[in-house]
Structures are given as C-alpha cells and as structure tokens.
PDB file of C-alpha atoms in Angstrom:
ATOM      1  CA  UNK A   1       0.000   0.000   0.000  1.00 50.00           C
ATOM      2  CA  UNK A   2       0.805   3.712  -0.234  1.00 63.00           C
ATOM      3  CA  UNK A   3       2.832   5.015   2.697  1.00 70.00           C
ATOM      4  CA  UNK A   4       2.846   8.938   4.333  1.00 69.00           C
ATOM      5  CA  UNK A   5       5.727  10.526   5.276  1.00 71.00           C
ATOM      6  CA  UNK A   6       4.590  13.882   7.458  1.00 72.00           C
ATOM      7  CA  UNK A   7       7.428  16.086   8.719  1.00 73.00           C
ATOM      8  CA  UNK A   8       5.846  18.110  11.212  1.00 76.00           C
ATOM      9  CA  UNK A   9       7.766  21.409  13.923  1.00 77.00           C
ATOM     10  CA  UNK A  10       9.723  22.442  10.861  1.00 75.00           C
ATOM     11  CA  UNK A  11      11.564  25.827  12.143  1.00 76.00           C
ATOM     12  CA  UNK A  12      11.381  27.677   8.156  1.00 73.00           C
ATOM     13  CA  UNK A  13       8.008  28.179   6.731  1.00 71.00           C
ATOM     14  CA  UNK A  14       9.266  29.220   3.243  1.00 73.00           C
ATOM     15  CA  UNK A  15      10.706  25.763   1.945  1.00 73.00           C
ATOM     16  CA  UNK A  16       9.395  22.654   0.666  1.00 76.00           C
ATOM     17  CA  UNK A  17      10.590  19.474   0.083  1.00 78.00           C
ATOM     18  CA  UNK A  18      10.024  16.764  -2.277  1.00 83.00           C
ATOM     19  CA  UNK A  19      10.666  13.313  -1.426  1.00 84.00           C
ATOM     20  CA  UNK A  20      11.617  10.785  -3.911  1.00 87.00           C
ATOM     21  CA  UNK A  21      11.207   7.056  -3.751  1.00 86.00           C
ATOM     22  CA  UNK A  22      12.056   4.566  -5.927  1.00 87.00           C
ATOM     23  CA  UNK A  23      12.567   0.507  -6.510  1.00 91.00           C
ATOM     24  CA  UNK A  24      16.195   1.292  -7.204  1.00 92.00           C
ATOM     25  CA  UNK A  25      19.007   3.822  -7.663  1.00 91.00           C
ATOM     26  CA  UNK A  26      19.020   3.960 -11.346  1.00 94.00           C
ATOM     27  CA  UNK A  27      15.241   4.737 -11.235  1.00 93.00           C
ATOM     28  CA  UNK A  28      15.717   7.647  -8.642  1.00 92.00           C
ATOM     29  CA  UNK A  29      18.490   9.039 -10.777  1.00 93.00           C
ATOM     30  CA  UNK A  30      15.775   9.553 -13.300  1.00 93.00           C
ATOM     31  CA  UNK A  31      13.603  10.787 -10.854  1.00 93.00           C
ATOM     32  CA  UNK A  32      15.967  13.598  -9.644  1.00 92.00           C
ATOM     33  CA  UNK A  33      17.274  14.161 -12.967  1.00 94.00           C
ATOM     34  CA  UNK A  34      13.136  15.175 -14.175  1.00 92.00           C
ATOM     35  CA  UNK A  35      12.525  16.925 -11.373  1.00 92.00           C
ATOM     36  CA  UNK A  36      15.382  19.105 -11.469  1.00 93.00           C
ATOM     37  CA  UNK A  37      14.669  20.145 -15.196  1.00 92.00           C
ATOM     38  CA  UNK A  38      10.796  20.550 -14.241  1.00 90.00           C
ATOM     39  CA  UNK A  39      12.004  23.087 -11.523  1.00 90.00           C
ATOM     40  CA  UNK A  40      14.989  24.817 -13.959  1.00 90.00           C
ATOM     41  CA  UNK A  41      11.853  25.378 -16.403  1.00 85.00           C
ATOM     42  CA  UNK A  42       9.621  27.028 -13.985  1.00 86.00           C
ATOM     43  CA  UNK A  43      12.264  28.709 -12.707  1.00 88.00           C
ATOM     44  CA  UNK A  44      13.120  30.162 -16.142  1.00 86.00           C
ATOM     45  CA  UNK A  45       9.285  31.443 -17.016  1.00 83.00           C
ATOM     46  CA  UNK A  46       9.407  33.242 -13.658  1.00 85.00           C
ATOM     47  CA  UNK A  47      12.806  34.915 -14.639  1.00 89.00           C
ATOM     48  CA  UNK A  48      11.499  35.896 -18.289  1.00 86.00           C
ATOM     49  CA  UNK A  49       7.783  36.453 -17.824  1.00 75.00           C
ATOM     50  CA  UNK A  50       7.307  34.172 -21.348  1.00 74.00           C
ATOM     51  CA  UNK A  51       6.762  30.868 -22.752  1.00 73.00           C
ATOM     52  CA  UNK A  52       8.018  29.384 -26.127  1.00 74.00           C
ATOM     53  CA  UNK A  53       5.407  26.747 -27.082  1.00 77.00           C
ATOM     54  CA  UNK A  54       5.961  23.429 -27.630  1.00 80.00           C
ATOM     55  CA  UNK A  55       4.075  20.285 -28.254  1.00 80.00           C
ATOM     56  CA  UNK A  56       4.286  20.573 -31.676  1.00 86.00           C
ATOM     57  CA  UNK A  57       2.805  24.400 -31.949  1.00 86.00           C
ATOM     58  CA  UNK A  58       5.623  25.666 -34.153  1.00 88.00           C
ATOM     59  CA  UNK A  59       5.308  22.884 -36.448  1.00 91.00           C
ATOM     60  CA  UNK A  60       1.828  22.444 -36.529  1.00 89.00           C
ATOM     61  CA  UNK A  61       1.527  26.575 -37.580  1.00 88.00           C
ATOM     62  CA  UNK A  62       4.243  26.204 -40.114  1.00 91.00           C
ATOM     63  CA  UNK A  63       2.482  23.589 -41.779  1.00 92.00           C
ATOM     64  CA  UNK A  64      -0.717  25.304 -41.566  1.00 90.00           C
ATOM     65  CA  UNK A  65       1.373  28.258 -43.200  1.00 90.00           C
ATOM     66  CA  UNK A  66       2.906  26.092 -45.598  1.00 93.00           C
ATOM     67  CA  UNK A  67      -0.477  24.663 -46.776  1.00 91.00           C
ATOM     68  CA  UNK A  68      -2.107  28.059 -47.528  1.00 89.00           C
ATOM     69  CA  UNK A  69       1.556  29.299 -49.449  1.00 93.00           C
ATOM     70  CA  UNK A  70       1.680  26.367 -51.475  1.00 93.00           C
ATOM     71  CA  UNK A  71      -1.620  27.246 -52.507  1.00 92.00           C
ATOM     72  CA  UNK A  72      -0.299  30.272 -54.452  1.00 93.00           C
ATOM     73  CA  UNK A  73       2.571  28.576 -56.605  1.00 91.00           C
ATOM     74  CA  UNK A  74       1.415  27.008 -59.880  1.00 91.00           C
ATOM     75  CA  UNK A  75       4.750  25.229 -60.575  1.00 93.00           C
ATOM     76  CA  UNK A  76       5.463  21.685 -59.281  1.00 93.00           C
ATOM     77  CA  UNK A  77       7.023  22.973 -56.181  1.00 94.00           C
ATOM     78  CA  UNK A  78       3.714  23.466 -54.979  1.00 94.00           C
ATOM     79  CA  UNK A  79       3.689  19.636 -54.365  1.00 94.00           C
ATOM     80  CA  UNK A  80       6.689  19.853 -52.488  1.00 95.00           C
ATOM     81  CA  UNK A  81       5.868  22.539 -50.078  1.00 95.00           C
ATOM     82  CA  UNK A  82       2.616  20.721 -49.881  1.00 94.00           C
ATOM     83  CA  UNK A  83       4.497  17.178 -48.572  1.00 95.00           C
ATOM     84  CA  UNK A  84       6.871  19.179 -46.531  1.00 96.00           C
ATOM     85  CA  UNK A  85       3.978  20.827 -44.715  1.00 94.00           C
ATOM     86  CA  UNK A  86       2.590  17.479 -44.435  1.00 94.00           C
ATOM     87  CA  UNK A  87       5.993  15.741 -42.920  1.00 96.00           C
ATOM     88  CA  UNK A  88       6.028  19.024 -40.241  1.00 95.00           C
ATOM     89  CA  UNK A  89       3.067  17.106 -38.814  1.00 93.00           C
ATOM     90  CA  UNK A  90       4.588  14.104 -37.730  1.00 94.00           C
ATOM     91  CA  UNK A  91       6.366  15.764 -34.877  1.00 92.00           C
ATOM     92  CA  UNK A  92       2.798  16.493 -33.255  1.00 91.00           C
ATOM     93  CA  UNK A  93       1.359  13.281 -34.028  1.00 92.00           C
ATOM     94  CA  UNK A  94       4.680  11.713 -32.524  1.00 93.00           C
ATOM     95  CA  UNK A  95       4.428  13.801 -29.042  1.00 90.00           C
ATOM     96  CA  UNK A  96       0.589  12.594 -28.847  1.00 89.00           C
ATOM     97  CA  UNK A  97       0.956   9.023 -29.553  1.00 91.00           C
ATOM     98  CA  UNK A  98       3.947   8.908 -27.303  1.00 89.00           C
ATOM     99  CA  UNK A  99       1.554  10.787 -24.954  1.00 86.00           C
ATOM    100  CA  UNK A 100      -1.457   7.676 -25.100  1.00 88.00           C
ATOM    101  CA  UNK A 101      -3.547  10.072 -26.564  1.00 88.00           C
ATOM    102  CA  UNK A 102      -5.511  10.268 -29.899  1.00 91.00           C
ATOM    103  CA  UNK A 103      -3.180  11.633 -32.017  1.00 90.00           C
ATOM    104  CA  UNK A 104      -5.503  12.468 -34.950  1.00 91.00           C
ATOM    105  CA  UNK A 105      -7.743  13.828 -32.850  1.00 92.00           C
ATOM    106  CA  UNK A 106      -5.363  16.329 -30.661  1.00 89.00           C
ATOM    107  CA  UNK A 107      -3.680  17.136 -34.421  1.00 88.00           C
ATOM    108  CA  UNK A 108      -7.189  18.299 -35.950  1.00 90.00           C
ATOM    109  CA  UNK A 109      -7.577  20.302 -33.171  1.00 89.00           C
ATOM    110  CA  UNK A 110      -3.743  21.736 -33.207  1.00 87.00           C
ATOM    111  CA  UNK A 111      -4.582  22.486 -36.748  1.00 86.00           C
ATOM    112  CA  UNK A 112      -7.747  23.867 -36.201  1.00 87.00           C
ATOM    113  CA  UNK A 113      -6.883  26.824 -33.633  1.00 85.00           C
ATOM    114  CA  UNK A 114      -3.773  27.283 -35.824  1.00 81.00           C
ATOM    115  CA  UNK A 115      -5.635  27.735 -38.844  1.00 81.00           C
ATOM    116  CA  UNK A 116      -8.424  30.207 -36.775  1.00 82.00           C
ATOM    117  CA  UNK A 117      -4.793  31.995 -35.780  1.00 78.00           C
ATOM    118  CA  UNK A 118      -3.799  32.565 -38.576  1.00 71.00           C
ATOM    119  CA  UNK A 119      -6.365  34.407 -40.718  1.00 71.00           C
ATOM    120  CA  UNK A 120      -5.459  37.834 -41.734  1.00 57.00           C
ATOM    121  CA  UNK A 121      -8.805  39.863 -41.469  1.00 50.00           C
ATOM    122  CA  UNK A 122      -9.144  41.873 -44.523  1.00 46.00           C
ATOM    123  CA  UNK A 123      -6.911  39.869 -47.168  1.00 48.00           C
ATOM    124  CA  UNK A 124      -9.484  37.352 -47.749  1.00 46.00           C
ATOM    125  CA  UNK A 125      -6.658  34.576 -46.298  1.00 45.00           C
ATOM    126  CA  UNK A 126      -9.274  31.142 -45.127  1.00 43.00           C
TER     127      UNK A 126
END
C-alpha cells in the first residue's frame, strides 16, 4: 500500500521538500534528474515572464502556413511545399501518440486553432 511521510515542527516556513522514492538507484536518478529540469523550467518562465510553445505548436503553424503558401505557386514545387507541410506534422502526431492520446484527434484540433490563428482579417486569407 501507499505510505505517508509527514514532517511536522519544521523551524522555516518558506521551503518545501520533495521526497523521492524509488525501486532502485538507477530509477531515482531519473527521478531527480526530471525533477530538477521541471524546476529549472519554472524557474526560467518566472525569470522571463514568457513561454516558447511546444508540443508541436511551431510545427503544426508552419504547416498550416505552408499549406495556404503552397496554394499560391502554380509550378510543381507546390507539391513539395505541400508534402513538406505534411511531414512538419509528424512531430505532433509523434508527441501525442507517445503521450497515449488520440493523435488524430489532438492534431485536428492543433490544426484547427492554428488555422483560426492565422487568418489575416481583410486579405481574404481562409
């Protein structure tokens, strides 16, 4: 079963602690190792008051991007834009597979609020 470890009368107020177990070293190597990063990336959006996004974001918007510029070349690079746009996509598919999640799913959605981004009011751009 699940054990609690309380540690009660501490004298500072202002810390925390985080208590890692593990069935053996190598695992708890991991452990530290994850949380440290977690912690050096929080730290780092406190510092600079902004996020870069990830997930897939960048790629999924270039493609989206890419789609819509292909659109206006009528050589045979068009095709080639097209499939590179196409290959961009893998790298969110990837992340939400890896993730157990429904990866076309999460993708049409990606796409979707990237494509709603990325209409320029005015310049007839759907």
């Amino acid at each position: 079963g699940s054990e609690l470890i309380y540690i009660k009368g501490c004298k500072t107020k202002n810390c925390q602690s985080i208590i890692l177990r593990g069935p053996n070293e190598m695992m708890l190597d991991e452990m530290s190792r994850t949380v440290h990063d977690a912690l050096c990336t929080l730290k780092r959006v406190l510092e600079s008051s902004s996020i870069i996004p990830g997930g897939g974001c960048i790629e999924a918007a270039l493609s989206i991007y890419l789609e819509m510029f292909a659109t206006s070349i009528e050589t045979r690079e068009q095709l080639a834009i097209d499939q590179f746009a196409e290959a961009l996509l893998v790298i969110p598919k990837t992340l939400a597979v890896n993730a157990a999640l429904d990866s076309t799913e999460l993708v049409s959605q990606l796409r979707s609020y990237h494509n709603e981004s990325q209409k320029i009011k005015g310049q007839g751009i759907d």
